[in-house]
Short mmCIF file of C-alpha atoms and ligand atoms in Angstrom, two decimals:
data_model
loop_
_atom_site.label_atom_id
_atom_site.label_comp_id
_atom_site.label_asym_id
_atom_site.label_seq_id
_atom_site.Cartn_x
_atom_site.Cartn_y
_atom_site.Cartn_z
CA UNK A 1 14.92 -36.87 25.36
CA UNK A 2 12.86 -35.66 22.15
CA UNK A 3 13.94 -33.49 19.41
CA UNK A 4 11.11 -31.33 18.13
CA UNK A 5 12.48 -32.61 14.66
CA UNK A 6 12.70 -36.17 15.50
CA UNK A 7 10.55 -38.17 13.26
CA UNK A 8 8.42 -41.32 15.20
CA UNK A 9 6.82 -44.64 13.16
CA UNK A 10 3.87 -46.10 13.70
CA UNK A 11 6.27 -49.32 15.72
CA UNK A 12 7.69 -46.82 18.28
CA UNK A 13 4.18 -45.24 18.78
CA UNK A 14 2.83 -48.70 19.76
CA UNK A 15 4.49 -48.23 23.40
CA UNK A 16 4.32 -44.96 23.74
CA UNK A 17 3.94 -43.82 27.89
CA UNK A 18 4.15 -40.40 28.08
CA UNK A 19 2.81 -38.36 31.79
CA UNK A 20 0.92 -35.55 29.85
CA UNK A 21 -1.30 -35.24 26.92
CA UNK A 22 0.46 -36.10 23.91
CA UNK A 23 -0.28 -34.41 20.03
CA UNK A 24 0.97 -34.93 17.12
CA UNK A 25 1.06 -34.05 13.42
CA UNK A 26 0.29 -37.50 10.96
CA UNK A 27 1.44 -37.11 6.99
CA UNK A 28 3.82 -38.69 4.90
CA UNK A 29 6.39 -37.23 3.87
CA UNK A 30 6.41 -35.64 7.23
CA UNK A 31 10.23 -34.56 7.56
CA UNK A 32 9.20 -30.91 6.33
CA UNK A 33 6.96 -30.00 8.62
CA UNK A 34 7.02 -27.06 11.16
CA UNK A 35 4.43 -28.18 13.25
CA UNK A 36 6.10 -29.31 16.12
CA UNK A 37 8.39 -26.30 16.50
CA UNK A 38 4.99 -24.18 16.16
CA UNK A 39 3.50 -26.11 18.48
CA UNK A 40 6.29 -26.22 21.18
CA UNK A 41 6.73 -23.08 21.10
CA UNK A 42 3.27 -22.22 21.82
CA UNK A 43 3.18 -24.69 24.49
CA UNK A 44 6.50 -23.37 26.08
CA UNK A 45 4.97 -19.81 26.48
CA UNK A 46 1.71 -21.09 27.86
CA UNK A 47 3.56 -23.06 30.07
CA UNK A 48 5.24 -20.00 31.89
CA UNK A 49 1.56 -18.84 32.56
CA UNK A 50 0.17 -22.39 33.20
CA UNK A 51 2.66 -24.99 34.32
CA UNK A 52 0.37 -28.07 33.23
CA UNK A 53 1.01 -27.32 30.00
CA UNK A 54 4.96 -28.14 30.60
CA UNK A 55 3.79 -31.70 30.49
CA UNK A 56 1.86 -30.77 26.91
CA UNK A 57 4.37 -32.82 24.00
CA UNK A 58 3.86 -32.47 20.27
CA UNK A 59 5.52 -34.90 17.47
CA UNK A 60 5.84 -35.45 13.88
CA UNK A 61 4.53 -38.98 12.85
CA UNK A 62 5.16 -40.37 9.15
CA UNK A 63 2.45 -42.95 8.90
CA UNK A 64 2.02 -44.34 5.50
CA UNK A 65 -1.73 -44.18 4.06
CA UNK A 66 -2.42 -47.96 4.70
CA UNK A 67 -1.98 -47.51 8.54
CA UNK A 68 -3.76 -44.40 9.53
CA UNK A 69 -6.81 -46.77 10.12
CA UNK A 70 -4.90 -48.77 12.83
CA UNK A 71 -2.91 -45.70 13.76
CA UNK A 72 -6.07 -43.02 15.29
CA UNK A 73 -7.84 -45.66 17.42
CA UNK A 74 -3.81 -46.56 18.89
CA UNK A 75 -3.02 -43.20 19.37
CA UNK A 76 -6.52 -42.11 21.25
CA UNK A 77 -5.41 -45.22 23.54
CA UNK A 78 -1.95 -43.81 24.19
CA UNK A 79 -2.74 -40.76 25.18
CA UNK A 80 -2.37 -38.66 22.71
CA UNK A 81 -5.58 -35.92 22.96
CA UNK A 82 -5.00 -34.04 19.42
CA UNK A 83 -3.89 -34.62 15.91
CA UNK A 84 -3.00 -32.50 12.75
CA UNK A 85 -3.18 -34.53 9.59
CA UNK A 86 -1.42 -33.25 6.22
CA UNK A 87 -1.03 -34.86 3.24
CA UNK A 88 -2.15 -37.83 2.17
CA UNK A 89 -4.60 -38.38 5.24
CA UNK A 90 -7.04 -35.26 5.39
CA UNK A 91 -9.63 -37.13 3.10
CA UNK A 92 -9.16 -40.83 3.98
CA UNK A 93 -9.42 -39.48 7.95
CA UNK A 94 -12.65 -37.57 7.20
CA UNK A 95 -14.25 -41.22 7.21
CA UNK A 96 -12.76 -42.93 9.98
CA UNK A 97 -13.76 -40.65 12.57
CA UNK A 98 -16.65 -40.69 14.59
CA UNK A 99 -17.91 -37.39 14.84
CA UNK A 100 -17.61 -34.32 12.52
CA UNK A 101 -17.86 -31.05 12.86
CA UNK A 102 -19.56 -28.84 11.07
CA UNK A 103 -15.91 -26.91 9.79
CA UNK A 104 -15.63 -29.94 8.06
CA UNK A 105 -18.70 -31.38 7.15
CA UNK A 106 -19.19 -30.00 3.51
CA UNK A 107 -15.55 -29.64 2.75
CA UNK A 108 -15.14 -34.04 2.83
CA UNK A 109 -11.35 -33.72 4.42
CA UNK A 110 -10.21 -32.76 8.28
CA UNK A 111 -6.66 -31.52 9.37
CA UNK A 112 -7.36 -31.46 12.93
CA UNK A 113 -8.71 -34.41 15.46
CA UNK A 114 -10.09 -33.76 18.91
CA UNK A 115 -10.02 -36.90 21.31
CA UNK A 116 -13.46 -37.02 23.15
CA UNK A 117 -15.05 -39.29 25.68
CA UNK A 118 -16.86 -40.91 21.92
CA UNK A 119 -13.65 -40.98 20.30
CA UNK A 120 -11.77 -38.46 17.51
CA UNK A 121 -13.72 -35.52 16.39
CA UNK A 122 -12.62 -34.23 12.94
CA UNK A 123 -11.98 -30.59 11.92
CA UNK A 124 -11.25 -28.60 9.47
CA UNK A 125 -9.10 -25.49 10.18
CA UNK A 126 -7.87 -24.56 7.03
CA UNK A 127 -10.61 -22.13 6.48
CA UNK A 128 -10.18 -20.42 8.99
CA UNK A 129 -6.26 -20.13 8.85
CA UNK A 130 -7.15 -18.93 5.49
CA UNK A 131 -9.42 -15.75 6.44
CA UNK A 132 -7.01 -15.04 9.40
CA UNK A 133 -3.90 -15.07 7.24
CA UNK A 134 -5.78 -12.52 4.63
CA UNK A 135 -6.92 -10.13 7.25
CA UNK A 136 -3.81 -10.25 9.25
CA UNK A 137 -1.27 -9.78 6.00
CA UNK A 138 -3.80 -7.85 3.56
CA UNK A 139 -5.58 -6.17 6.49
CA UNK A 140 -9.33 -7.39 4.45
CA UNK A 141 -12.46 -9.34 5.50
CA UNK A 142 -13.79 -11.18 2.48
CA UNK A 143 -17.72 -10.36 3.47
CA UNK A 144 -18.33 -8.56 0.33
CA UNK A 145 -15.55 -9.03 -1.83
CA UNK A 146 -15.21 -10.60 -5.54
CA UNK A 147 -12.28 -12.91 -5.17
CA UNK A 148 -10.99 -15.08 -7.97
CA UNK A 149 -9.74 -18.10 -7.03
CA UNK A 150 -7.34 -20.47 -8.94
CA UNK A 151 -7.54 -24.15 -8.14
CA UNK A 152 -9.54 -27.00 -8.02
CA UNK A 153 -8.10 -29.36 -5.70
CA UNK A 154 -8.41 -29.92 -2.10
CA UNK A 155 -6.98 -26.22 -0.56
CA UNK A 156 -8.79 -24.36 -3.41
CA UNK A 157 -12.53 -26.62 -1.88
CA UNK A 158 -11.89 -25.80 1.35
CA UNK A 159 -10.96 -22.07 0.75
CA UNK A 160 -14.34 -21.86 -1.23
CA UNK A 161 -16.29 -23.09 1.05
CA UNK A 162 -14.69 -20.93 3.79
CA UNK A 163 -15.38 -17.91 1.29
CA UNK A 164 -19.05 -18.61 0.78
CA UNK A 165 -19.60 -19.06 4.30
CA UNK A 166 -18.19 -15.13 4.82
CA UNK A 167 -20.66 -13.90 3.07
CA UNK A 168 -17.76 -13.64 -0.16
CA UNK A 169 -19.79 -11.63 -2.91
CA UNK A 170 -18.53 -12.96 -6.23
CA UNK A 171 -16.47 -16.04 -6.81
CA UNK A 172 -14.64 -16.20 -9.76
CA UNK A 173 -12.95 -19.65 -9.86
CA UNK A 174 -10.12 -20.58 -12.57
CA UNK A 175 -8.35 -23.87 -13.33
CA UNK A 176 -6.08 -25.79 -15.83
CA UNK A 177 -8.11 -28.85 -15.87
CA UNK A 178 -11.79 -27.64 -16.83
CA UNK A 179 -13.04 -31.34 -16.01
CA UNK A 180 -12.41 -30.65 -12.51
CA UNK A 181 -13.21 -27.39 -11.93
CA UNK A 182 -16.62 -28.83 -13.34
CA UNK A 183 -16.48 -31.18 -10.62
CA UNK A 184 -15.58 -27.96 -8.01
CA UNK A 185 -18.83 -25.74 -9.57
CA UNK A 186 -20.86 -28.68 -8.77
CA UNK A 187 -19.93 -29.41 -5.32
CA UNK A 188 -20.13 -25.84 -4.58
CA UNK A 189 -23.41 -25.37 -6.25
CA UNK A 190 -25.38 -26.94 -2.58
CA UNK A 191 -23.25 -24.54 -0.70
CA UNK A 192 -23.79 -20.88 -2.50
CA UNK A 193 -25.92 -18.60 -0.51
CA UNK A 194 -28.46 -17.16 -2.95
CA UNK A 195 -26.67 -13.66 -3.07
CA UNK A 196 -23.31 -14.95 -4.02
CA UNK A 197 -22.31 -16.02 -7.42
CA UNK A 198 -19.73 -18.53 -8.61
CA UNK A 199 -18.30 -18.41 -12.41
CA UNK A 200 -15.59 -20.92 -13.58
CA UNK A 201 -13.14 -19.74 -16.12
CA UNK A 202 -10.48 -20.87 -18.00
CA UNK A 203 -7.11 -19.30 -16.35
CA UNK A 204 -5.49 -18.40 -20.19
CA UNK A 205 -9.25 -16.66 -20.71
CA UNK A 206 -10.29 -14.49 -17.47
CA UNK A 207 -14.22 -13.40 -18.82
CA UNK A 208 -14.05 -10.16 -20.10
CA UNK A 209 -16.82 -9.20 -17.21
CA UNK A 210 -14.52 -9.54 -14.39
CA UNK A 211 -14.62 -6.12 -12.23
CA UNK A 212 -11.28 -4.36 -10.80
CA UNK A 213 -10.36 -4.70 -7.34
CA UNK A 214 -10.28 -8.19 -6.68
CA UNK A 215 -8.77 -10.26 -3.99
CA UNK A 216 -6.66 -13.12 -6.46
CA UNK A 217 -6.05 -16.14 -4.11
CA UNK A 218 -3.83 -18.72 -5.14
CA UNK A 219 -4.96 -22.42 -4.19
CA UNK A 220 -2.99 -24.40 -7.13
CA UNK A 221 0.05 -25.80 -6.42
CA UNK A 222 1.99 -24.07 -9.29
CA UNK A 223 4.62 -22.01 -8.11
CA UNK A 224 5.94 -24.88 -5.47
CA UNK A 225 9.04 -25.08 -7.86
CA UNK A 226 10.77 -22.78 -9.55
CA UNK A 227 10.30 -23.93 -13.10
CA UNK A 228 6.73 -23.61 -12.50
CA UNK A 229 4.43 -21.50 -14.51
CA UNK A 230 2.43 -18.75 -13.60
CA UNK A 231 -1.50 -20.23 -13.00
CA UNK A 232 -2.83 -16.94 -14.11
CA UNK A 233 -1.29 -13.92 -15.64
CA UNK A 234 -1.91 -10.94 -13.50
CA UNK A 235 -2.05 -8.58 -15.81
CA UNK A 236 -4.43 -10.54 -17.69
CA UNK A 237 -7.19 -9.33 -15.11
CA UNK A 238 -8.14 -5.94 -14.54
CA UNK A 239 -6.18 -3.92 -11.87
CA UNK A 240 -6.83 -6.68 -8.85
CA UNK A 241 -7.03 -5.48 -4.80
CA UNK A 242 -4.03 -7.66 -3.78
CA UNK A 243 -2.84 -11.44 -4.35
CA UNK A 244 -2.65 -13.97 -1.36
CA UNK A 245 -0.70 -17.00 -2.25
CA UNK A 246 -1.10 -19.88 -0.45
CA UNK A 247 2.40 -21.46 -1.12
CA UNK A 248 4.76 -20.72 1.67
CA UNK A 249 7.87 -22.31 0.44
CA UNK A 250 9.17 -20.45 -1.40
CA UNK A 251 8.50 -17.60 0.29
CA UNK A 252 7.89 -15.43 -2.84
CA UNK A 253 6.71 -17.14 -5.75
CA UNK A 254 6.31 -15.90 -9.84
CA UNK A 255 2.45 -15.31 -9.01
CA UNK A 256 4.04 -13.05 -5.87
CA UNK A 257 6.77 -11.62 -7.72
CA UNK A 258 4.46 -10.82 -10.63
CA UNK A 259 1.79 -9.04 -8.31
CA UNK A 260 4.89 -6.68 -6.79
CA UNK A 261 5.94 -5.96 -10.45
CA UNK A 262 2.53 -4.81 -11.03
CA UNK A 263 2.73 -2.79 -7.63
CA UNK A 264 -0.11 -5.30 -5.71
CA UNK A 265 -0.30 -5.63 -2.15
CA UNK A 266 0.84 -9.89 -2.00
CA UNK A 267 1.24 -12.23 0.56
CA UNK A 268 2.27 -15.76 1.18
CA UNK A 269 0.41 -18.98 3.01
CA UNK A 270 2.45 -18.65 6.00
CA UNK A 271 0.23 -16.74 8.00
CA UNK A 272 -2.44 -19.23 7.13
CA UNK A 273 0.06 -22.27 7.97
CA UNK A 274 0.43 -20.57 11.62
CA UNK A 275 -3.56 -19.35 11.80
CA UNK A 276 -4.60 -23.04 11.22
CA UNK A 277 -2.52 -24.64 13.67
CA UNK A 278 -3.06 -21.97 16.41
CA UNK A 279 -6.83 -22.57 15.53
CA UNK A 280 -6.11 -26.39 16.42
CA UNK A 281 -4.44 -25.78 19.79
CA UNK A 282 -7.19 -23.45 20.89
CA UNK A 283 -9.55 -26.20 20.19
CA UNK A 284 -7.17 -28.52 22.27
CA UNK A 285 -6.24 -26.15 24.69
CA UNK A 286 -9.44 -23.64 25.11
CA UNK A 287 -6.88 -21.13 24.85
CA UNK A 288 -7.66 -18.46 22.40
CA UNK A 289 -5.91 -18.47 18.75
CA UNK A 290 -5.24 -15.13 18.90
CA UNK A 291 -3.08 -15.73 22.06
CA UNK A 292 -1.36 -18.27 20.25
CA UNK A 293 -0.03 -17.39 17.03
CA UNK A 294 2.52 -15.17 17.33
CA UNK A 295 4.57 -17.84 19.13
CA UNK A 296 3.93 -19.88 16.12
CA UNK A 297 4.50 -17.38 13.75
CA UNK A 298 8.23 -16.95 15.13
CA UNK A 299 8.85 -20.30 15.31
CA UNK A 300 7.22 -21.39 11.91
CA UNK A 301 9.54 -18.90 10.41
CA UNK A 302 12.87 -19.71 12.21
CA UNK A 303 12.35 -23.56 11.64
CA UNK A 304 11.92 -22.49 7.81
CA UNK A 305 15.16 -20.20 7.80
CA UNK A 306 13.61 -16.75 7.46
CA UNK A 307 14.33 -13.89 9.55
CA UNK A 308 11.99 -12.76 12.00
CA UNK A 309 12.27 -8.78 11.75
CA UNK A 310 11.62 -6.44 14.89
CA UNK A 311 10.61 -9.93 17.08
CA UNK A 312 12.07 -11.67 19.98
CA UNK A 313 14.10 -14.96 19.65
CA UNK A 314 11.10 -17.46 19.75
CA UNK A 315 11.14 -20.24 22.53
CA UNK A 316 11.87 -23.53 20.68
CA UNK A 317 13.20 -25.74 22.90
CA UNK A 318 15.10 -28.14 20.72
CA UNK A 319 14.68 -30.96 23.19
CA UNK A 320 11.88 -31.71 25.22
CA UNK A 321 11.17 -34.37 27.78
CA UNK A 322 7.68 -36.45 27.10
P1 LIG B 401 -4.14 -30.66 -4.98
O1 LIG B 401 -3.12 -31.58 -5.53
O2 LIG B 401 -5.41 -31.18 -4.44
O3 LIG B 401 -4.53 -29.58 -6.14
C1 LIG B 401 -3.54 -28.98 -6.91
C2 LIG B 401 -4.14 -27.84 -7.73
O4 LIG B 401 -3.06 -27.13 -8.33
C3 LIG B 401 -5.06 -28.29 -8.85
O5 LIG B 401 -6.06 -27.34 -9.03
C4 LIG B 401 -4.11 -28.32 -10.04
O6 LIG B 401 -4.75 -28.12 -11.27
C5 LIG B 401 -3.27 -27.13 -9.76
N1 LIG B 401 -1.97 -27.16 -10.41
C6 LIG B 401 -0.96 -28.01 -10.14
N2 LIG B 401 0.10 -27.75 -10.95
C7 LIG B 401 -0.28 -26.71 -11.74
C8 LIG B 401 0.37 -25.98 -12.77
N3 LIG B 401 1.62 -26.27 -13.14
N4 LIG B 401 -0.30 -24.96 -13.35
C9 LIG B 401 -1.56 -24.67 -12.98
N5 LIG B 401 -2.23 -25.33 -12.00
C10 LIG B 401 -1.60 -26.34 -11.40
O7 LIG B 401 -3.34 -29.78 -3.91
P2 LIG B 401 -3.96 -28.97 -2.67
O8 LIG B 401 -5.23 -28.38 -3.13
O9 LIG B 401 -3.96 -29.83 -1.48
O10 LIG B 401 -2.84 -27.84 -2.40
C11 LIG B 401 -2.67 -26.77 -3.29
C12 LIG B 401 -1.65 -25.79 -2.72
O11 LIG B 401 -2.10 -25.19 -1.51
C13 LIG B 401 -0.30 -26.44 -2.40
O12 LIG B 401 0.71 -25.62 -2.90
C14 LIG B 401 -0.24 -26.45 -0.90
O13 LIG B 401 1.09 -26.32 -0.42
C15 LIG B 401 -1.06 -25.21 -0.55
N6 LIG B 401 -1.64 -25.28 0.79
C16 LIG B 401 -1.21 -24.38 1.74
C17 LIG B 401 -1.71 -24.42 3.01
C18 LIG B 401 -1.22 -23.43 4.03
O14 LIG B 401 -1.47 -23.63 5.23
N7 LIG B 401 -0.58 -22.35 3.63
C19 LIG B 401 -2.72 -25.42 3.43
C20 LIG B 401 -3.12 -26.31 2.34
C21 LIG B 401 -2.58 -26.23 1.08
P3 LIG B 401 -5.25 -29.34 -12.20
O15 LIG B 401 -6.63 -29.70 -11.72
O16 LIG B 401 -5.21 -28.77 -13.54
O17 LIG B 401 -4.25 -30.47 -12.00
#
């Protein structure tokens, strides 16, 4: 028997046998991850409609950086037809795969893997969690929006690149460190479709230019702990639309907590921590996203303690046979 939060090394993986299509989610630290419970319980509802997918198994691998090389090509030979990477792998795996697609392509990291007849394709899903989360918690498209974004790192590339690509109107982009937000402007530069424009801005001066209403997305990782600062002061811009924050954990961080003082429509990255892994399955399963998430909503919020208002009890089996 297998516990969904059971935690497998690269040694045990080496023999694995299972009699169905195995997945997995790759990181390290991996303990805090609620993949597997979002993925079970996905699986365990498409299984009542489509018994093969009883045989389906999803784990949480901690393989440190050094092995991921030796770890894909082992895992494609054991069976295993899918893989989520999280940190530190999404960048590293972007060059040892054989084939990428286009979600990925500009944005240099993947999160999901696809085994194929060729080998692993990579993918990026993050993007597309991203947009899915916003319209499903903020109820907006970003075609046509100014959005100010504030990061530079990996989430706050991706997210830009998903922006552009939605036909995002003005991009506003703030960080601490202005060396790499220079870095950020210049990758992005290739990328902008002529009738978009992209500023960079220092976070402690937002340009004086910057129009009301718009859509603040939070791709730092400052409000992760509690003695974090802000990375922007709200009320530093003019009135914005409402504030997505892609931190999950906690659920309602100062940038949160400072948008419902101000009376802003806010909401955190759990929505796109479920859209991006329900995007993942559909590309494993050919089931449709939308017919996967709110499985993995309710179980992405039970196995991270919150309550799950107005829903049923969420099928996570705790134990699962491979
Ligand atoms: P990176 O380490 O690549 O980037 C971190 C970013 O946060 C940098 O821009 C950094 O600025 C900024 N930052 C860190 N600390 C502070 C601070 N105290 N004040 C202001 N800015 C700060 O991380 P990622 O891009 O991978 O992830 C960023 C966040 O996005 C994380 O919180 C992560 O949990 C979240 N995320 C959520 C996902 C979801 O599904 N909901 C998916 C992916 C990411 P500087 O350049 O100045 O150091």
């Amino acid at each position: 028997m297998v516990a969904v939060d059971r935690i497998y090394r690269l040694e045990e993986l080496r023999s694995w046998n299972a009699p169905g299509p195995s997945f997995a989610v790759l990181g390290q630290p991996i303990a805090h991850s609620v993949s597997p419970a979002m993925h079970t319980a996905a699986l365990a509802e498409l299984a009542l409609r489509e018994p093969h997918f009883a045989s389906w198994f999803y784990l949480k691998g901690e393989i440190p950086p050094e092995s991921l090389a030796e770890a894909l090509p082992l895992l494609l030979s054991r069976g295993f037809r899918g893989l989520n990477l999280t940190v530190p792998h999404k960048v590293v795996a972007f060059s040892l795969v054989g084939e990428i697609d286009p979600s990925a392509e500009a944005i240099g990291a993947v999160n999901t893997l696809l085994a194929t007849p060729k080998g692993w394709r990579g993918y990026n899903t993050d993007g597309f969690g991203l947009l899915a989360g916003i319209r499903e918690d903020l109820g907006l498209q970003v075609g046509d929006q100014t959005v100010v974004l504030l990061g530079a790192g990996g989430a706050a590339r991706g997210a830009a690149l998903a922006l552009l690509r939605n036909g995002v109107r003005e991009l506003f982009i703030a960080n601490r460190t202005a060396s790499s937000l220079q870095t950020l402007l210049r990758e992005l530069e290739g990328q902008r479709p002529p009738a978009c424009r992209i500023e960079g801005f220092d976070p402690l001066a937002p340009p004086a230019h910057l129009p009301a209403g718009c859509l603040v997305i939070n791709a730092t990782s400052a409000g992760l702990k509690p003695s974090d600062p802000l990375p922007l002061a709200l009320a530093s811009l003019p009135r914005p639309r409402a504030v997505y924050d892609m931190i999950y954990n906690p659920t309602e961080t100062p940038l949160l907590r400072a948008a419902k003082a101000l009376g802003l429509p806010g909401a955190n990255g759990l929505s796109m921590l479920v859209w991006q892994g329900a995007k993942a399955l559909s590309l494993w399963s050919g089931v449709a996203a939308e017919a996967l998430a709110p499985a993995m909503h309710r179980a992405a919020s039970l196995a991270l303690g919150l309550s799950v208002p107005g829903s049923p009890e969420p099928s996570v089996p705790g134990e699962r046979r491979p």
